[in-house]
Structures are given as structure tokens and as C-alpha cells.
Short mmCIF file of C-alpha atoms in Angstrom, two decimals:
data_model
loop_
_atom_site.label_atom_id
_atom_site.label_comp_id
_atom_site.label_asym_id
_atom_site.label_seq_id
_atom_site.Cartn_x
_atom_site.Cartn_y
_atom_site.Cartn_z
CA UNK A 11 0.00 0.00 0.00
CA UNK A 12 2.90 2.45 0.77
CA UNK A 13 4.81 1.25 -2.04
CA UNK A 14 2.39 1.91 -4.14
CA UNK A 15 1.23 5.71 -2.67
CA UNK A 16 5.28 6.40 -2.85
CA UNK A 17 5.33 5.40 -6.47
CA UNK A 18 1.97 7.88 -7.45
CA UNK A 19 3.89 10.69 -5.67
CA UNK A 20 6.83 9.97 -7.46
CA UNK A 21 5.15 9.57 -11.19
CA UNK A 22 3.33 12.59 -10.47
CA UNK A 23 6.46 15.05 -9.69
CA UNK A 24 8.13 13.06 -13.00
CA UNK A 25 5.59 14.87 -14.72
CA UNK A 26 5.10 17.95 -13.36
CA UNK A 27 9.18 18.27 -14.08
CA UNK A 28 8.64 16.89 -17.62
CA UNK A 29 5.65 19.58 -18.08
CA UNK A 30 8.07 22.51 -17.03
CA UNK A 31 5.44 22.78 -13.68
CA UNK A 32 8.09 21.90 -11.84
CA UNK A 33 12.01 23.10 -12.19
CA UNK A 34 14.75 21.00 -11.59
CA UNK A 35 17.63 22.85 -9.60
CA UNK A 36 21.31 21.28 -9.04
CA UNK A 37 22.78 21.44 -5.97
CA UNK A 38 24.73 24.39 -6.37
CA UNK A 39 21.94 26.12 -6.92
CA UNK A 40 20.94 25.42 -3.13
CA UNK A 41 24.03 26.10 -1.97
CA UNK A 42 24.61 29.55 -3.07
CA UNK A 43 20.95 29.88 -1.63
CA UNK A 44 21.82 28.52 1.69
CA UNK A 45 24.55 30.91 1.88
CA UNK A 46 22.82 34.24 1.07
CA UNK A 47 20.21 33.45 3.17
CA UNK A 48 22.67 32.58 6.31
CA UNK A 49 24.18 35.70 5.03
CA UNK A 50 21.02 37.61 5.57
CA UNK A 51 20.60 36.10 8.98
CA UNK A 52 23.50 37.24 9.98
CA UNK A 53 23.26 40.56 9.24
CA UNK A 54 19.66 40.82 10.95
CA UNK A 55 21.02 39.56 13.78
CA UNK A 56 23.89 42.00 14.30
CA UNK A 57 21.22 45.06 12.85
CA UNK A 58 18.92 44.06 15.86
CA UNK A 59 21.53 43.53 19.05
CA UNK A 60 22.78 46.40 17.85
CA UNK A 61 19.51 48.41 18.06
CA UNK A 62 18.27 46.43 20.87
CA UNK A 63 22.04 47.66 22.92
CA UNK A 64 21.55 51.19 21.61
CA UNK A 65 18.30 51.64 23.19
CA UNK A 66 19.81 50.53 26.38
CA UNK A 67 22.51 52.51 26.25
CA UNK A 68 20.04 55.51 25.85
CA UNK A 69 18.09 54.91 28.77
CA UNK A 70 20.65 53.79 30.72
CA UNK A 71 22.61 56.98 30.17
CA UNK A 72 19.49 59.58 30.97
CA UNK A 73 18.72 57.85 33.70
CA UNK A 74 15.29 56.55 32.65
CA UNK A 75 15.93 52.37 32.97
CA UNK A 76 15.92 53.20 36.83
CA UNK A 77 12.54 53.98 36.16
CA UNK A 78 11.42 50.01 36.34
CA UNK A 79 12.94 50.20 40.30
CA UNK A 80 10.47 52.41 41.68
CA UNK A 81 7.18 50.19 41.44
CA UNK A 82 4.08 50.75 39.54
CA UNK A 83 4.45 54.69 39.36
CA UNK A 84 8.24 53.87 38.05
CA UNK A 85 7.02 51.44 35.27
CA UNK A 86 4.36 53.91 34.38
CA UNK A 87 6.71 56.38 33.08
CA UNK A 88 9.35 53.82 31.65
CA UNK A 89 6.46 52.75 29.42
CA UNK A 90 5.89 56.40 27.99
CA UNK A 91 9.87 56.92 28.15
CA UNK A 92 10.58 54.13 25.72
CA UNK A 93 11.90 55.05 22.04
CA UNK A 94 8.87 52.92 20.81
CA UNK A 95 10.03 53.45 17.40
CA UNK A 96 13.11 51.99 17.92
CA UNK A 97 11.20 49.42 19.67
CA UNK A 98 9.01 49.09 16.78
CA UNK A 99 11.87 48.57 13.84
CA UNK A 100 13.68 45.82 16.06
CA UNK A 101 10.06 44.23 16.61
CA UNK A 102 10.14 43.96 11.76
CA UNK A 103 13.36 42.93 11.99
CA UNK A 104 12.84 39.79 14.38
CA UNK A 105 9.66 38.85 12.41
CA UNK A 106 11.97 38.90 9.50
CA UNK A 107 14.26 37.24 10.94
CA UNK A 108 11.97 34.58 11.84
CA UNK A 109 10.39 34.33 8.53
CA UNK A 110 13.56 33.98 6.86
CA UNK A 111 14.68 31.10 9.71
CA UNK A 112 11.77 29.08 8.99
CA UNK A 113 13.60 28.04 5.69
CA UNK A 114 15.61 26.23 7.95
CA UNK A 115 15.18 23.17 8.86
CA UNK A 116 15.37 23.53 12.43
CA UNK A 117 13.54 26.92 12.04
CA UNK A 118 10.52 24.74 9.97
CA UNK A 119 9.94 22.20 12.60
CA UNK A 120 9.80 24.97 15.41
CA UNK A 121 6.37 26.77 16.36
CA UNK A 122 6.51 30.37 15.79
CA UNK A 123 5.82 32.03 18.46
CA UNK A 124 8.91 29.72 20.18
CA UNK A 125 10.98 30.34 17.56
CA UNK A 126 10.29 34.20 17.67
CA UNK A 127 10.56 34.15 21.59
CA UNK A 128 14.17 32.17 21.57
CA UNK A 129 14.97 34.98 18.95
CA UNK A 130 14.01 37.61 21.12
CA UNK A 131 15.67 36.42 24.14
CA UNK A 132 18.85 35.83 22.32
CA UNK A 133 18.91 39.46 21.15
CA UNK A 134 18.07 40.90 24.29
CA UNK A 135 20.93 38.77 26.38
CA UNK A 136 23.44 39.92 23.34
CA UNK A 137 21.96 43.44 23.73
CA UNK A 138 22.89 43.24 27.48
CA UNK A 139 26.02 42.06 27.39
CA UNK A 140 27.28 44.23 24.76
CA UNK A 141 26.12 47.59 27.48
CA UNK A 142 28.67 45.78 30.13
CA UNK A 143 31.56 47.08 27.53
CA UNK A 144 32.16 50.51 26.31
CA UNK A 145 31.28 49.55 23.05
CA UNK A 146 28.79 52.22 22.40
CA UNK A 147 30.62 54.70 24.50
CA UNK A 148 33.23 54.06 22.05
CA UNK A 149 30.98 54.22 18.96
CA UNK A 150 29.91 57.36 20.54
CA UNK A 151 32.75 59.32 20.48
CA UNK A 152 34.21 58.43 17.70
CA UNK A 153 31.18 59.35 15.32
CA UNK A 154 30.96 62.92 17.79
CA UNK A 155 34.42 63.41 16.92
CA UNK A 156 33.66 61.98 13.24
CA UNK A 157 36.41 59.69 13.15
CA UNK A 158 33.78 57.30 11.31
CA UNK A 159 32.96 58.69 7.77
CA UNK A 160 29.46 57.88 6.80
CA UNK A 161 27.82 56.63 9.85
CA UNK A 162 25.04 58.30 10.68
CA UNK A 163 24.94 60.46 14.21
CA UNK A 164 22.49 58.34 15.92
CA UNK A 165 23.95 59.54 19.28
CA UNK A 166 23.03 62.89 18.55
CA UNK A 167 20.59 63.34 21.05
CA UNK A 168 21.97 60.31 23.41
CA UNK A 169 23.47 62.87 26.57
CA UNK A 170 23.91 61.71 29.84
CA UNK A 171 22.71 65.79 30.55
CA UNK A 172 19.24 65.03 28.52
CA UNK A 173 16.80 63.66 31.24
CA UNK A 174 12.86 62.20 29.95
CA UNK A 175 10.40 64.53 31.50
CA UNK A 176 9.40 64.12 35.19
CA UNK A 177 13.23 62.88 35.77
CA UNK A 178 15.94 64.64 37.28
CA UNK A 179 19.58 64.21 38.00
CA UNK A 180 22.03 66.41 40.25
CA UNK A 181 23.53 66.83 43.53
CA UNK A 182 22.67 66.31 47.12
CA UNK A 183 22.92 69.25 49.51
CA UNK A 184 21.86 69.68 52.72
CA UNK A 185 19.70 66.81 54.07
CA UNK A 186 16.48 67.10 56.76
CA UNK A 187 14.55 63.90 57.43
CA UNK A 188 13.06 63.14 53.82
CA UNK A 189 13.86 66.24 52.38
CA UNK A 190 16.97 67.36 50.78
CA UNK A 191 18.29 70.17 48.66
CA UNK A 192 18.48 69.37 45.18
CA UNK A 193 21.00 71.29 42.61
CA UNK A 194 20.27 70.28 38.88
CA UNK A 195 20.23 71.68 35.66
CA UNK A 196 17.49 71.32 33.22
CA UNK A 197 18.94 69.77 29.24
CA UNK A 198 22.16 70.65 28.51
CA UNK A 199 22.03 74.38 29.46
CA UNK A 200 24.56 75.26 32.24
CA UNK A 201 22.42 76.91 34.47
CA UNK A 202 21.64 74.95 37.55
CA UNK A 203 18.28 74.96 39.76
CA UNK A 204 18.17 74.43 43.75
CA UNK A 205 14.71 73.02 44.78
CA UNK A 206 13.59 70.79 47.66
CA UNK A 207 13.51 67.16 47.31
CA UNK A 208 10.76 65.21 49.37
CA UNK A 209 10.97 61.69 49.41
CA UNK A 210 8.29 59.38 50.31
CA UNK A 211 6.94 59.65 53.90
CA UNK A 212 8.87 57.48 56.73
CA UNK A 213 12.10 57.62 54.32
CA UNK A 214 15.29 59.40 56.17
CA UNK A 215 16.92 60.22 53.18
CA UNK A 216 20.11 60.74 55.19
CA UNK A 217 20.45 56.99 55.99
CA UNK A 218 21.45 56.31 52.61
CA UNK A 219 22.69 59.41 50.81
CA UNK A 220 25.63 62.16 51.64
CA UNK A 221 25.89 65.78 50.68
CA UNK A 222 27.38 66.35 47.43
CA UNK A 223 26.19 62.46 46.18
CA UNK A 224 24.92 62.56 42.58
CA UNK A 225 21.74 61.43 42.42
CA UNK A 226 19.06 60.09 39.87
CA UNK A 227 15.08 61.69 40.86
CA UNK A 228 12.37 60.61 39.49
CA UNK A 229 8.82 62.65 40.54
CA UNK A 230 6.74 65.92 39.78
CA UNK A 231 8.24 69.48 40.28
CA UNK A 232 5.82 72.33 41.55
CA UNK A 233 6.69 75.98 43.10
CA UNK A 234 10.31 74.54 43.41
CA UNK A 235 9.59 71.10 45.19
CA UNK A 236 9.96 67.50 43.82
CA UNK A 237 7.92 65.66 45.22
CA UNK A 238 9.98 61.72 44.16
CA UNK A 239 8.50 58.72 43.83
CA UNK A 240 11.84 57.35 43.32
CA UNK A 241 15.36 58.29 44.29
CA UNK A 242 18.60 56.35 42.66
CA UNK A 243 22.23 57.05 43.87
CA UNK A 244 24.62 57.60 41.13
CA UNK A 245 27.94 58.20 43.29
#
């Protein structure tokens, strides 16, 4: 019975070949296929860490990753601060990415929304590892000081000085139960700002913070009070 079903599948591609319906292709043919596509891969893949580790970078340096420390109010504002964009064109490029692995073998046999999720996560640990070097410090300054003709100036507006609205950093003056002075300035303007810091009630902000410590706020500012849902020490 299976002899026979293997021999109609195989007289029936004979002569869809022989009718031109289907096109024989030699091996080299699959090869250079193979290649270029592994190629592609390849490429996506270093595209999207790289993206993924530049958006770190970002938020890491303007403060606005310590957002996801300070509870619900702290996520809250990390959502809004996100380059969703960014987010957005690394989001294409793994579904691409995916789409073009499921020529694979390995990539045909796996379910998609595994295969896009082992994808993901293996970008994002890359992403994370790369932000434990100075590779995009590097990067940085060497396309600010355009040592790197033709690459784009992405880090334009990536400055440590550049906070997301509603954040704040600067320097710790004199402390009083959970209130502190605060000296900051606003973008990358020299001019600095003294306000009052008040921390959430029952917090002695002098248990864990010294005068002159630099200091990440996160909160609302009104008639020169912040009123901080979350406080990060720098150094």
C-alpha cells in the first residue's frame, strides 16, 4: 500500500518536471541559496543587538531604565519613556528574521511564536552584554568626533545631561529627614536649579545618601519642590 502511494507521488512530480510545472535545480543552486540566506541572517542579527544595545545605552545613560525600580508609578513612566520606534523597527526585523529562519530546517519544525521568543531572548541577552563594555561609549565618540565617515549620528541626542520629562539628576545638599536640597540643571544648558527634594513619607533620606552624592530623581516638580516617587544614587 505504501509502495504503491510512494510510487503515485513519485510519477506525479516526474511529470510535473517533464511539463516545465516543476524546475529541476542542481545542488549548487541550493548552496549559493543557503549561503545568502545565512548571510542575511547574519546581518539581521547584528542590525537588531545592535539596536536592541543602543536603546539601552540611551536609557541607561538619561537615567530613565531606573525607572522600572520604583514600582508601579516607576514602570508607568518607563512605558511612555521608551523610544517605541526603535522598539518598533527591532520588533520587523525579528519577524523577519523569523520568517527567513523558517527556511531552515530547524527553524521549519519549530512553532513560531517559540521560535520568535528564543529569537528575542537571544537578542536581548546579546543586547545586554554588549552595554557591560564601552562599546557604544566608544561608537559614541568616535562618530561625535567623526572619526567614522558615513555613519550616521544616531547619538546625537543620546546625553547623559538630557533627562525624559518628570526625571531629574544632580547633587545632594543639605539633608532634613526626607527632604533634601536638590542642585540640577534642566537639558544641557549650564544653568543649575536648587529646589527641595521630598521623598516618600517614613524615608530618612540621610540613611542612605551624603551631601554632594549625585543622584538620579524621578517625581513631579511644583513651586520649586519635587515631590519623588523614586530616588537612585549615582555616586
Amino acid at each position: 500500500m505504501n509502495e504503491d502511494i510512494q510510487k503515485n507521488i513519485k510519477d506525479e512530480v516526474l511529470k510535473k518536471i517533464e511539463s516545465g510545472q516543476v524546475g529541476m535545480r542542481s545542488k549548487t543552486y541550493f548552496l549559493i541559496k543557503l549561503a545568502l540566506l545565512s548571510v542575511v541572517v547574519v546581518l539581521i542579527t547584528l542590525i537588531s543587538v545592535f539596536l536592541l544595545s543602543f536603546i539601552i545605552f540611551g536609557m541607561s545613560l538619561d537615567g530613565s531604565l531606573f525607572l522600572v525600580r520604583f514600582g508601579g508609578a516607576g514602570w508607568y513612566h518607563f512605558i511612555f519613556a521608551l523610544p517605541w520606534y526603535l522598539l518598533a523597527i527591532d520588533v520587523l526585523l525579528l519577524i523577519l528574521l523569523d520568517w527567513i529562519l523558517k527556511s531552515f530546517r530547524f527553524g521549519y519544525k519549530s512553532p513560531v511564536v517559540l521560535l520568535f521568543i528564543g529569537t528575542f531572548l537571544t537578542i536581548t541577552i546579546a543586547s545586554t552584554l554588549i552595554n557591560l563594555t564601552p562599546f557604544h561609549q566608544n561608537i559614541m565618540r568616535k562618530v561625535n568626533e567623526k572619526k567614522i565617515p558615513l555613519f550616521p549620528n544616531i547619538y546625537s541626542g543620546v546625553k547623559s545631561e538630557i533627562q525624559k520629562p518628570g526625571t531629574y539628576k544632580g547633587f545632594v545638599g543639605e539633608m532634613n529627614g526626607n527632604r533634601f536640597e536638590f542642585t540640577f540643571s534642566r537639558g544641557i544648558t549650564p544653568e543649575t536649579e536648587v529646589v527641595q527634594v521630598v521623598a516618600l513619607e517614613g524615608i530618612n533620606v540621610d540613611d542612605y545618601l551624603d551631601s554632594g552624592d549625585l543622584v538620579f530623581v524621578a517625581g513631579s516638580i511644583k513651586d520649586g519642590e519635587i515631590t519623588a516617587y523614586g530616588i537612585k544614587k549615582l555616586r
